[in-house]
CSV table of C-alpha atoms and ligand atoms in Angstrom, one decimal:
chain,number,residue,atom,x,y,z
A,1,MET,CA,-50.4,19.6,12.2
A,2,ALA,CA,-47.2,17.8,11.5
A,3,GLU,CA,-47.7,17.8,7.8
A,4,GLY,CA,-47.9,21.6,7.8
A,5,PHE,CA,-44.8,23.7,8.2
A,6,VAL,CA,-43.5,26.7,10.1
A,7,THR,CA,-41.3,29.2,8.5
A,8,GLU,CA,-38.2,29.7,10.6
A,9,ARG,CA,-34.8,31.4,10.4
A,10,LEU,CA,-32.6,28.4,10.6
A,11,SER,CA,-28.8,27.8,10.8
A,12,GLY,CA,-26.3,25.1,11.5
A,13,TRP,CA,-24.1,25.0,14.6
A,14,GLY,CA,-21.9,27.8,13.3
A,15,ARG,CA,-24.9,30.1,13.1
A,16,PHE,CA,-23.7,31.1,9.7
A,17,PRO,CA,-25.4,31.4,7.3
A,18,VAL,CA,-29.0,31.9,8.6
A,19,GLU,CA,-31.8,31.2,6.1
A,20,ARG,CA,-35.6,31.3,6.0
A,21,CYS,CA,-36.7,27.7,5.7
A,22,ASN,CA,-40.1,26.0,5.8
A,23,VAL,CA,-39.7,23.4,8.6
A,24,TYR,CA,-41.8,20.2,8.9
A,25,ARG,CA,-41.8,18.0,11.9
A,26,PRO,CA,-43.3,14.7,10.9
A,27,GLU,CA,-44.2,12.2,13.6
A,28,SER,CA,-44.6,9.1,11.5
A,29,ARG,CA,-43.2,7.6,8.3
A,30,ARG,CA,-46.6,8.0,6.7
A,31,GLN,CA,-46.4,11.8,7.3
A,32,LEU,CA,-42.8,11.9,6.1
A,33,ALA,CA,-43.7,10.2,2.8
A,34,ALA,CA,-46.7,12.5,2.4
A,35,ILE,CA,-44.5,15.6,2.9
A,36,LEU,CA,-42.1,14.5,0.1
A,37,GLU,CA,-45.0,13.5,-2.2
A,38,SER,CA,-46.9,16.8,-1.6
A,39,GLY,CA,-44.7,18.9,-3.9
A,40,ALA,CA,-45.6,21.8,-1.6
A,41,GLN,CA,-42.0,23.1,-1.7
A,42,PRO,CA,-39.5,23.6,-4.5
A,43,SER,CA,-37.4,20.9,-2.7
A,44,PHE,CA,-36.8,19.3,0.7
A,45,VAL,CA,-33.8,18.4,2.8
A,46,SER,CA,-33.4,16.4,6.0
A,47,TYR,CA,-32.5,18.1,9.3
A,48,GLY,CA,-31.2,16.1,12.3
A,49,LEU,CA,-29.9,18.1,15.2
A,50,GLY,CA,-28.4,20.8,13.2
A,51,ARG,CA,-24.8,20.0,14.3
A,52,SER,CA,-23.4,20.4,10.8
A,53,TYR,CA,-21.8,23.9,10.9
A,54,GLY,CA,-22.8,25.5,7.7
A,55,ASP,CA,-25.6,25.1,5.2
A,56,ALA,CA,-25.7,21.3,4.7
A,57,ALA,CA,-29.1,20.9,6.4
A,58,LEU,CA,-30.5,24.2,5.2
A,59,ASN,CA,-32.8,24.8,2.3
A,60,GLY,CA,-33.4,28.6,1.8
A,61,GLN,CA,-37.0,29.2,0.8
A,62,GLY,CA,-37.5,25.5,0.6
A,63,GLY,CA,-38.6,22.6,2.8
A,64,VAL,CA,-36.6,21.2,5.8
A,65,VAL,CA,-37.7,18.0,7.3
A,66,CYS,CA,-36.8,17.6,10.9
A,67,HIS,CA,-36.2,14.0,12.1
A,68,THR,CA,-36.1,14.3,15.8
A,69,ARG,CA,-39.7,13.0,16.3
A,70,LEU,CA,-38.8,9.8,14.4
A,71,ASN,CA,-36.5,8.5,17.1
A,72,ARG,CA,-37.6,5.0,18.1
A,73,PHE,CA,-35.3,2.2,19.0
A,74,LEU,CA,-36.5,-0.8,16.9
A,75,ALA,CA,-34.4,-3.8,18.0
A,76,PHE,CA,-31.3,-4.7,20.0
A,77,ASP,CA,-29.4,-7.9,20.1
A,78,ALA,CA,-27.3,-8.0,23.2
A,79,GLN,CA,-25.2,-10.9,21.9
A,80,SER,CA,-24.0,-9.2,18.8
A,81,GLY,CA,-24.4,-5.6,20.0
A,82,VAL,CA,-26.4,-4.8,16.8
A,83,LEU,CA,-28.9,-1.9,17.4
A,84,GLU,CA,-31.6,-1.0,14.9
A,85,CYS,CA,-33.1,2.4,15.3
A,86,GLU,CA,-34.9,5.2,13.5
A,87,ALA,CA,-32.6,7.9,11.9
A,88,GLY,CA,-33.8,10.6,14.4
A,89,VAL,CA,-32.3,8.8,17.4
A,90,SER,CA,-29.4,10.8,18.8
A,91,LEU,CA,-26.1,9.5,19.9
A,92,ALA,CA,-26.9,10.9,23.3
A,93,GLU,CA,-30.0,8.7,23.5
A,94,ILE,CA,-28.0,5.6,22.5
A,95,LEU,CA,-25.5,6.3,25.3
A,96,LEU,CA,-28.2,6.9,27.8
A,97,TYR,CA,-29.7,3.5,27.3
A,98,PHE,CA,-26.8,1.3,26.2
A,99,LEU,CA,-23.8,2.6,28.1
A,100,PRO,CA,-25.2,1.2,31.4
A,101,ARG,CA,-25.6,-2.1,29.6
A,102,GLY,CA,-21.9,-2.1,28.5
A,103,PHE,CA,-22.1,-0.8,24.9
A,104,PHE,CA,-20.5,2.4,23.5
A,105,LEU,CA,-20.7,3.9,20.0
A,106,PRO,CA,-18.2,2.3,17.6
A,107,VAL,CA,-17.3,5.7,16.2
A,108,THR,CA,-18.3,9.0,17.7
A,109,PRO,CA,-17.9,12.6,16.6
A,110,GLY,CA,-16.9,15.3,19.2
A,111,THR,CA,-20.5,15.8,20.2
A,112,LYS,CA,-23.2,13.3,21.1
A,113,PHE,CA,-26.0,15.7,20.0
A,114,VAL,CA,-26.2,14.4,16.5
A,115,THR,CA,-28.7,12.0,15.0
A,116,ILE,CA,-27.9,8.6,13.4
A,117,GLY,CA,-29.3,10.0,10.1
A,118,GLY,CA,-27.0,13.1,10.3
A,119,ALA,CA,-24.0,11.0,11.3
A,120,LEU,CA,-24.5,8.6,8.4
A,121,ALA,CA,-25.2,11.4,5.9
A,122,ALA,CA,-21.8,12.9,6.9
A,123,ASP,CA,-20.1,9.5,7.3
A,124,VAL,CA,-18.7,10.8,10.6
A,125,HIS,CA,-15.3,10.0,11.9
A,126,GLY,CA,-14.0,10.1,15.5
A,127,LYS,CA,-10.7,9.9,17.3
A,128,ASN,CA,-10.3,6.3,16.2
A,129,HIS,CA,-10.3,6.8,12.4
A,130,HIS,CA,-6.6,5.6,12.2
A,131,GLN,CA,-7.8,2.2,13.7
A,132,ASP,CA,-11.4,1.8,12.8
A,133,GLY,CA,-12.4,4.2,10.0
A,134,THR,CA,-15.8,6.0,9.9
A,135,LEU,CA,-19.2,5.1,11.4
A,136,GLY,CA,-20.0,3.6,8.0
A,137,ASN,CA,-17.6,0.7,8.8
A,138,PHE,CA,-20.0,-0.4,11.6
A,139,LEU,CA,-23.2,0.0,9.6
A,140,LEU,CA,-24.8,-3.2,8.6
A,141,ASP,CA,-27.6,-1.6,6.5
A,142,PHE,CA,-30.1,1.2,6.3
A,143,LYS,CA,-33.6,1.8,4.9
A,144,LEU,CA,-33.9,4.7,2.5
A,145,LEU,CA,-37.0,6.5,1.4
A,146,THR,CA,-36.0,7.6,-2.1
A,147,PRO,CA,-37.3,10.9,-3.6
A,148,THR,CA,-39.7,8.9,-5.8
A,149,GLY,CA,-41.2,7.3,-2.8
A,150,GLU,CA,-39.6,3.9,-3.0
A,151,LYS,CA,-38.3,2.2,0.2
A,152,LEU,CA,-34.9,0.5,-0.4
A,153,SER,CA,-32.7,-1.6,1.9
A,154,CYS,CA,-29.1,-0.7,1.3
A,155,SER,CA,-25.9,-2.4,2.5
A,156,PRO,CA,-22.5,-3.1,0.9
A,157,ASN,CA,-24.1,-6.1,-0.7
A,158,SER,CA,-27.6,-4.9,-1.5
A,159,ASN,CA,-27.9,-1.7,-3.6
A,160,PRO,CA,-24.1,-1.0,-3.0
A,161,ASP,CA,-23.9,2.0,-5.3
A,162,ILE,CA,-26.8,3.7,-3.4
A,163,PHE,CA,-25.2,2.6,-0.1
A,164,TRP,CA,-21.8,4.3,-0.9
A,165,ALA,CA,-23.5,7.4,-2.4
A,166,THR,CA,-25.7,7.9,0.7
A,167,LEU,CA,-23.0,7.4,3.3
A,168,GLY,CA,-21.4,10.9,3.2
A,169,GLY,CA,-24.0,12.0,0.6
A,170,MET,CA,-25.4,14.8,2.9
A,171,GLY,CA,-29.0,13.8,2.6
A,172,LEU,CA,-29.2,14.2,-1.2
A,173,THR,CA,-29.9,10.6,-2.3
A,174,GLY,CA,-32.9,10.0,-0.1
A,175,ILE,CA,-34.1,10.0,3.5
A,176,ILE,CA,-32.5,7.5,5.8
A,177,LEU,CA,-35.4,6.0,7.8
A,178,SER,CA,-33.6,3.6,10.0
A,179,ALA,CA,-30.2,1.8,10.3
A,180,ARG,CA,-28.6,-1.2,11.9
A,181,ILE,CA,-25.3,-0.4,13.6
A,182,LYS,CA,-23.0,-2.6,15.6
A,183,LEU,CA,-22.2,-1.1,19.0
A,184,ARG,CA,-18.9,-1.6,20.8
A,185,PRO,CA,-18.8,-3.6,24.0
A,186,VAL,CA,-17.0,-1.8,26.8
A,187,GLU,CA,-16.3,-2.8,30.4
A,188,SER,CA,-16.4,0.7,31.9
A,189,VAL,CA,-17.2,4.4,31.2
A,190,TYR,CA,-13.6,5.3,31.5
A,191,VAL,CA,-10.7,5.8,29.2
A,192,LEU,CA,-7.0,5.4,30.2
A,193,VAL,CA,-5.4,8.5,28.6
A,194,ASP,CA,-1.7,9.3,28.0
A,195,TYR,CA,-1.0,13.1,27.8
A,196,GLN,CA,2.1,14.0,25.9
A,197,ARG,CA,3.4,17.4,24.8
A,198,ALA,CA,4.9,18.0,21.4
A,199,GLU,CA,7.2,20.9,20.7
A,200,ASN,CA,5.9,21.6,17.2
A,201,LEU,CA,3.9,20.1,14.4
A,202,GLU,CA,6.7,17.8,13.2
A,203,ASP,CA,7.2,16.5,16.6
A,204,ALA,CA,3.4,15.9,17.0
A,205,LEU,CA,3.0,14.1,13.7
A,206,GLY,CA,6.2,12.1,14.4
A,207,LYS,CA,4.9,10.9,17.8
A,208,MET,CA,1.5,10.1,16.3
A,209,THR,CA,3.0,8.1,13.4
A,210,GLU,CA,5.3,6.2,15.7
A,211,SER,CA,2.9,5.2,18.5
A,212,ASP,CA,-0.7,5.8,17.5
A,213,VAL,CA,-0.9,2.0,16.8
A,214,ARG,CA,-1.0,1.5,20.6
A,215,TYR,CA,-4.0,3.7,21.0
A,216,GLN,CA,-7.5,3.2,19.8
A,217,TYR,CA,-8.2,6.9,20.2
A,218,SER,CA,-5.8,9.7,19.3
A,219,VAL,CA,-6.2,13.4,19.1
A,220,ALA,CA,-4.0,16.5,19.5
A,221,TRP,CA,-4.9,20.0,20.7
A,222,ILE,CA,-2.8,22.5,18.7
A,223,ASP,CA,-1.6,26.0,19.6
A,224,CYS,CA,-2.4,27.6,16.3
A,225,LEU,CA,-0.8,30.9,17.3
A,226,ALA,CA,2.7,29.5,18.1
A,227,THR,CA,5.2,30.4,15.4
A,228,GLY,CA,8.8,29.7,14.4
A,229,GLY,CA,10.2,26.5,16.0
A,230,HIS,CA,7.1,26.1,18.1
A,231,MET,CA,4.6,26.3,15.2
A,232,GLY,CA,2.0,23.7,15.8
A,233,ARG,CA,3.1,22.9,19.4
A,234,ALA,CA,0.5,20.4,20.7
A,235,VAL,CA,-0.8,18.3,23.5
A,236,LEU,CA,-1.4,14.7,22.4
A,237,MET,CA,-4.3,13.0,24.2
A,238,ARG,CA,-4.4,9.3,23.4
A,239,GLY,CA,-6.1,6.4,25.1
A,240,ASN,CA,-7.9,3.1,25.2
A,241,HIS,CA,-11.1,2.0,26.9
A,242,ALA,CA,-10.4,1.0,30.5
A,243,ARG,CA,-11.1,-2.6,31.3
A,244,ALA,CA,-12.8,-3.3,34.6
A,245,ASN,CA,-9.6,-4.9,36.1
A,246,GLU,CA,-7.6,-1.7,35.2
A,247,LEU,CA,-9.7,0.5,37.5
A,248,SER,CA,-9.1,0.8,41.2
A,249,ALA,CA,-11.6,-0.7,43.6
A,250,SER,CA,-12.7,2.8,44.7
A,251,ILE,CA,-14.5,3.3,41.3
A,252,ARG,CA,-17.7,1.4,42.0
A,253,ASN,CA,-19.9,2.5,39.2
A,254,ARG,CA,-18.0,1.3,36.2
A,255,LEU,CA,-21.0,1.4,33.8
A,256,ALA,CA,-22.9,4.5,35.0
A,257,GLN,CA,-25.4,6.4,32.9
A,258,PRO,CA,-23.9,9.5,31.2
A,259,SER,CA,-24.4,12.7,33.2
A,260,LEU,CA,-27.3,14.9,32.0
A,261,HIS,CA,-26.0,18.0,33.8
A,262,ARG,CA,-24.9,20.8,31.5
A,263,TRP,CA,-23.9,24.4,31.9
A,264,THR,CA,-25.5,27.0,29.7
A,265,LEU,CA,-23.8,30.0,28.0
A,266,PRO,CA,-26.7,32.3,28.6
A,267,PHE,CA,-25.9,35.0,26.0
A,268,ASP,CA,-23.7,35.8,23.0
A,269,LEU,CA,-20.3,37.0,23.9
A,270,PRO,CA,-19.1,40.2,22.1
A,271,SER,CA,-17.6,39.1,18.8
A,272,LEU,CA,-14.2,40.6,19.9
A,273,ALA,CA,-14.0,38.4,23.0
A,274,LEU,CA,-12.0,35.7,21.1
A,275,ASN,CA,-9.0,37.5,19.6
A,276,SER,CA,-5.4,36.7,19.2
A,277,LEU,CA,-4.6,38.1,22.7
A,278,THR,CA,-7.3,36.2,24.6
A,279,VAL,CA,-6.7,33.0,22.6
A,280,GLY,CA,-2.9,33.4,23.0
A,281,ALA,CA,-3.3,33.6,26.8
A,282,PHE,CA,-5.6,30.6,26.8
A,283,ASN,CA,-3.2,28.6,24.7
A,284,ALA,CA,-0.2,29.4,26.9
A,285,PHE,CA,-2.2,28.3,29.9
A,286,TYR,CA,-3.5,25.1,28.3
A,287,TYR,CA,0.0,24.1,27.2
A,288,ALA,CA,1.4,24.8,30.6
A,289,VAL,CA,-1.1,22.8,32.6
A,290,HIS,CA,-0.9,19.7,30.3
A,291,ARG,CA,2.2,18.0,31.4
A,292,ASN,CA,3.2,14.6,30.2
A,293,ALA,CA,1.2,12.0,32.2
A,294,ALA,CA,0.4,8.3,31.6
A,295,SER,CA,-2.7,6.2,32.2
A,296,GLN,CA,-4.9,8.9,33.5
A,297,VAL,CA,-8.4,7.6,34.3
A,298,VAL,CA,-10.7,10.0,32.4
A,299,ASP,CA,-14.5,9.9,32.2
A,300,LEU,CA,-15.6,8.9,28.8
A,301,GLU,CA,-17.9,12.0,28.6
A,302,LYS,CA,-14.9,14.3,29.3
A,303,PHE,CA,-12.7,12.6,26.8
A,304,PHE,CA,-15.1,12.4,23.9
A,305,TYR,CA,-17.5,15.3,24.5
A,306,PRO,CA,-15.7,18.1,26.4
A,307,LEU,CA,-17.7,20.8,24.6
A,308,ASP,CA,-21.1,19.1,25.3
A,309,ALA,CA,-20.8,20.2,28.9
A,310,VAL,CA,-21.7,23.7,27.9
A,311,HIS,CA,-25.1,24.2,26.3
A,312,HIS,CA,-25.0,26.7,23.4
A,313,TRP,CA,-21.2,27.1,23.5
A,314,ASN,CA,-21.5,28.3,19.9
A,315,ARG,CA,-22.5,31.7,21.5
A,316,LEU,CA,-18.9,32.2,22.4
A,317,TYR,CA,-18.2,33.5,18.9
A,318,GLY,CA,-20.8,36.3,19.0
A,319,ARG,CA,-23.9,37.0,17.1
A,320,ARG,CA,-22.4,36.9,13.6
A,321,GLY,CA,-21.5,33.2,14.1
A,322,PHE,CA,-18.4,31.3,13.1
A,323,VAL,CA,-17.1,28.9,10.6
A,324,GLN,CA,-15.4,25.6,11.2
A,325,TYR,CA,-12.7,24.9,8.7
A,326,GLN,CA,-11.7,21.2,8.6
A,327,VAL,CA,-9.3,19.9,6.1
A,328,ALA,CA,-7.8,16.5,5.3
A,329,LEU,CA,-4.4,16.3,3.8
A,330,PRO,CA,-2.7,13.2,2.4
A,331,LEU,CA,0.3,11.5,4.1
A,332,ASP,CA,2.4,12.6,1.2
A,333,GLY,CA,3.0,16.3,1.6
A,334,GLY,CA,0.5,16.6,4.5
A,335,LEU,CA,3.1,18.0,6.9
A,336,GLU,CA,4.1,20.8,4.5
A,337,GLY,CA,0.4,21.5,3.8
A,338,LEU,CA,-0.4,21.8,7.5
A,339,LYS,CA,2.5,24.1,8.0
A,340,ASP,CA,1.4,26.2,5.1
A,341,VAL,CA,-2.1,26.5,6.5
A,342,LEU,CA,-0.9,27.3,10.0
A,343,THR,CA,1.6,29.9,8.7
A,344,ARG,CA,-1.0,31.7,6.7
A,345,LEU,CA,-3.4,31.6,9.7
A,346,ALA,CA,-0.8,33.0,12.1
A,347,ARG,CA,0.1,35.7,9.6
A,348,SER,CA,-3.5,36.8,9.3
A,349,ARG,CA,-3.5,37.3,13.1
A,350,ARG,CA,-6.7,35.4,13.3
A,351,ALA,CA,-7.0,33.1,16.3
A,352,SER,CA,-8.8,29.8,16.2
A,353,PHE,CA,-10.0,29.0,19.8
A,354,LEU,CA,-10.2,25.3,19.0
A,355,ALA,CA,-7.6,23.7,16.8
A,356,VAL,CA,-7.7,19.9,16.7
A,357,LEU,CA,-5.4,17.5,14.8
A,358,LYS,CA,-6.1,13.8,14.1
A,359,ARG,CA,-4.7,11.1,11.9
A,360,PHE,CA,-6.9,9.4,9.3
A,361,GLY,CA,-6.4,5.8,8.3
A,362,GLU,CA,-7.7,4.2,5.1
A,363,PRO,CA,-10.7,5.7,3.4
A,364,ASN,CA,-13.9,3.8,2.5
A,365,PRO,CA,-15.5,3.8,-1.0
A,366,GLY,CA,-18.1,6.5,0.0
A,367,LEU,CA,-18.4,8.8,-3.0
A,368,LEU,CA,-18.4,12.0,-1.0
A,369,SER,CA,-17.0,10.6,2.2
A,370,PHE,CA,-14.4,13.0,3.6
A,371,PRO,CA,-11.5,11.1,5.1
A,372,ILE,CA,-8.4,10.3,3.0
A,373,GLU,CA,-5.3,8.6,4.5
A,374,GLY,CA,-3.2,11.3,6.2
A,375,TYR,CA,-4.1,14.1,8.7
A,376,THR,CA,-7.0,16.3,9.5
A,377,LEU,CA,-7.0,19.7,11.1
A,378,ALA,CA,-10.1,21.6,12.3
A,379,LEU,CA,-10.1,25.3,13.1
A,380,ASP,CA,-12.9,27.6,14.4
A,381,LEU,CA,-12.9,31.1,13.1
A,382,PRO,CA,-15.4,33.8,14.0
A,383,VAL,CA,-17.2,35.4,11.0
A,384,ALA,CA,-15.6,38.8,10.5
A,385,SER,CA,-14.4,40.9,7.6
A,386,GLY,CA,-11.5,39.2,5.8
A,387,VAL,CA,-12.4,35.7,6.8
A,388,VAL,CA,-13.9,34.7,3.5
A,389,PRO,CA,-10.9,35.7,1.4
A,390,LEU,CA,-8.6,34.0,3.9
A,391,LEU,CA,-10.5,30.7,3.8
A,392,HIS,CA,-10.5,30.8,0.0
A,393,GLU,CA,-6.8,31.3,0.1
A,394,LEU,CA,-6.5,28.3,2.4
A,395,ASP,CA,-8.8,26.3,0.1
A,396,ARG,CA,-6.2,26.8,-2.7
A,397,VAL,CA,-3.4,25.7,-0.4
A,398,VAL,CA,-5.3,22.6,0.6
A,399,LEU,CA,-6.1,21.8,-3.0
A,400,ASN,CA,-2.5,22.2,-4.0
A,401,TYR,CA,-1.4,19.6,-1.5
A,402,GLY,CA,-4.1,17.1,-2.6
A,403,GLY,CA,-6.4,17.8,0.3
A,404,ARG,CA,-10.1,18.5,0.8
A,405,ILE,CA,-12.6,20.3,3.0
A,406,TYR,CA,-15.2,18.5,5.1
A,407,LEU,CA,-18.8,19.1,3.9
A,408,ALA,CA,-20.3,18.8,7.4
A,409,LYS,CA,-18.3,21.8,8.5
A,410,ASP,CA,-18.3,23.8,5.3
A,411,ALA,CA,-20.2,27.1,4.6
A,412,LEU,CA,-18.0,28.8,2.0
A,413,MET,CA,-16.2,26.6,-0.4
A,414,SER,CA,-16.8,27.3,-4.1
A,415,SER,CA,-18.2,24.7,-6.5
A,416,GLN,CA,-15.0,24.7,-8.5
A,417,THR,CA,-12.9,23.9,-5.5
A,418,PHE,CA,-15.4,21.2,-4.4
A,419,ALA,CA,-15.3,19.5,-7.8
A,420,ALA,CA,-11.5,19.5,-7.7
A,421,MET,CA,-11.4,18.1,-4.2
A,422,TYR,CA,-13.9,15.3,-4.7
A,423,PRO,CA,-13.0,13.2,-7.8
A,424,LYS,CA,-16.0,10.9,-7.4
A,425,LEU,CA,-18.5,13.8,-7.8
A,426,GLU,CA,-19.6,12.8,-11.3
A,427,GLN,CA,-20.4,9.3,-10.1
A,428,PHE,CA,-22.4,10.8,-7.2
A,429,ARG,CA,-24.3,13.1,-9.6
A,430,ALA,CA,-25.2,10.2,-11.8
A,431,ILE,CA,-26.7,8.2,-8.9
A,432,LYS,CA,-28.4,11.2,-7.6
A,433,SER,CA,-30.2,12.0,-10.9
A,434,ARG,CA,-31.2,8.4,-11.3
A,435,LEU,CA,-32.8,8.3,-7.8
A,436,ASP,CA,-34.1,11.9,-7.9
A,437,PRO,CA,-35.1,12.7,-11.6
A,438,HIS,CA,-37.4,15.6,-10.5
A,439,GLY,CA,-35.0,17.2,-8.0
A,440,VAL,CA,-37.1,16.6,-4.9
A,441,LEU,CA,-34.1,16.7,-2.6
A,442,SER,CA,-31.8,19.7,-2.5
A,443,SER,CA,-30.1,22.0,0.0
A,444,SER,CA,-28.5,25.4,0.2
A,445,MET,CA,-25.1,23.6,0.2
A,446,ALA,CA,-26.1,21.4,-2.8
A,447,ARG,CA,-26.9,24.5,-4.8
A,448,ARG,CA,-23.8,26.5,-3.6
A,449,LEU,CA,-21.6,23.6,-4.6
A,450,SER,CA,-23.5,22.9,-7.8
A,451,ILE,CA,-24.2,19.3,-6.8
A,452,VAL,CA,-27.7,20.0,-8.1
A,453,GLU,CA,-28.8,22.6,-10.6
A,454,LYS,CA,-31.8,24.2,-8.8
B,501,LIG,C1,-19.0,20.2,18.6
B,501,LIG,C2,-19.0,19.4,17.4
B,501,LIG,C3,-18.1,18.4,17.2
B,501,LIG,C4,-18.1,17.6,16.0
B,501,LIG,N1,-17.1,16.7,15.8
B,501,LIG,C5,-17.1,15.9,14.7
B,501,LIG,C6,-16.2,14.9,14.6
B,501,LIG,O1,-15.3,14.7,15.4
B,501,LIG,N2,-16.2,14.1,13.4
B,501,LIG,C7,-17.2,14.3,12.5
B,501,LIG,O2,-17.2,13.6,11.5
B,501,LIG,N3,-18.1,15.3,12.6
B,501,LIG,C8,-18.1,16.1,13.7
B,501,LIG,N4,-19.1,17.1,13.8
B,501,LIG,C9,-20.0,17.3,12.8
B,501,LIG,C10,-21.3,16.4,13.0
B,501,LIG,O3,-21.0,15.1,13.4
B,501,LIG,C11,-22.0,16.3,11.6
B,501,LIG,O4,-22.3,17.5,11.1
B,501,LIG,C12,-23.4,15.5,11.7
B,501,LIG,O5,-23.8,15.4,10.4
B,501,LIG,C13,-24.4,16.3,12.5
B,501,LIG,O6,-25.6,15.5,12.6
B,501,LIG,P1,-27.0,16.1,12.8
B,501,LIG,O7,-27.9,15.0,13.3
B,501,LIG,O8,-26.9,17.3,13.7
B,501,LIG,O9,-27.4,16.5,11.3
B,501,LIG,P2,-27.6,17.9,10.6
B,501,LIG,O10,-26.5,18.8,10.9
B,501,LIG,O11,-29.0,18.3,11.0
B,501,LIG,O12,-27.6,17.4,9.1
B,501,LIG,C14,-26.3,17.1,8.5
B,501,LIG,C15,-26.6,16.4,7.2
B,501,LIG,O13,-27.2,15.2,7.4
B,501,LIG,C16,-28.4,15.1,6.5
B,501,LIG,N5,-29.4,14.3,7.3
B,501,LIG,C17,-29.8,14.4,8.5
B,501,LIG,N6,-30.7,13.5,8.8
B,501,LIG,C18,-30.8,12.7,7.7
B,501,LIG,C19,-31.6,11.6,7.4
B,501,LIG,N7,-32.5,11.0,8.2
B,501,LIG,N8,-31.5,11.1,6.1
B,501,LIG,C20,-30.7,11.6,5.2
B,501,LIG,N9,-29.9,12.7,5.5
B,501,LIG,C21,-30.0,13.2,6.7
B,501,LIG,C22,-28.8,16.6,6.4
B,501,LIG,O14,-29.6,16.8,5.2
B,501,LIG,C23,-27.4,17.2,6.3
B,501,LIG,O15,-27.0,17.2,5.0
B,501,LIG,C24,-19.1,17.8,15.0
B,501,LIG,C25,-20.1,18.8,15.2
B,501,LIG,C26,-20.0,19.6,16.4
B,501,LIG,C27,-21.1,20.6,16.6
């Protein structure tokens, strides 16, 4: 029965930490409301597709409400591109139905296997933050089931304080039931991409600052093992949606459905498989093959979701899992901050297989929304002895430079560091306790970061 639960060992995408949670899979809003009302668990938290890396969607010994069965499209206006859907709809489902009709997501994270509810709760950003901001900028409104059972409609004009607390609020203010989002019209499923090498971090940031304005999408792969004058050498990948008349006549299917084909990594790799030698060899190869090239026609799936092609790619890091460490640093001092992080990482001889750099534009008023104007760097580190002290050391560096850590990726930050990085936390807590006086919604992350007491 959907109102009953199953106890499972659950984790986020990093497979660290793993916690025993009581998982509910409601199939209707009535069941969802009944679960919250039941008081059968010490607290509840929403779970989308579990693509946050750490413990944001976990609730050790408590209730976890999975949204993937509440995934109906509710309305679509082809004139305005406004889609209304339930929060359990995934970005992959939106692409499957709306890309062939000429609509893309206005903002997308680096995987399409996330739900609308999860994407809004993290206020996700994509490769176009410098131009377009977060997904929240394209959100007209959403319906929220509050912990006391009220249903509220929230937008920047209606219940604005709850709107800005929920966007980026990691599921702690209420359960997002449905949302209205404005999709982006596109003429093809291709992106025209310019590839450009940068000799080091300074060169990469200089190029981005100088010419990102020409590109809707901008991202850089970084060689995090390069040192000295090559520290932060990078390959910039920047592009714009290809218009129909920019494609050669040989490309007939300009608005094809996304491919459903995926490879599967069938087992965990030994945890030593990704070390500074193997990653160093990969980085040298990657840098060598990516020569400067302009206007390359790249399939949108490959440009936005390269990792989605491999099912369970998180097994690459071995059984103990991995942490993703994503920081945002302000424009002022950001370059020095990034250098400091990369220097300490290289000194630790730990290799991040993936290291991605982007620029952030203006932030929105979201109380716990991550982006600040400046730069963001994401690193993947396998869980191993010494990683926790290293990341705590990096936390201090990031804090010193006025930066912050992304909650959707975090598994380790301390509550003191979090409070220092997110100055609107008290405002958030005040709204949370008004909406949730009995502490119905909580998560392992919320307790670790002392956002809630229990
Ligand atoms: C390969 C990869 C690439 C990524 N790239 C990016 C990126 O480029 N940019 C970026 O911003 N993020 C990125 N992410 C992170 C990801 O977009 C977020 O963690 C997102 O929140 C995951 O959505 P989900 O549906 O899996 O939610 P979950 O991970 O299951 O949950 C995330 C949070 O959302 C809450 N939540 C879920 N559903 C609801 C609901 N209906 N109502 C209220 N709260 C809810 C949960 O309680 C939890 O706090 C990436 C993740 C992966 C694995």
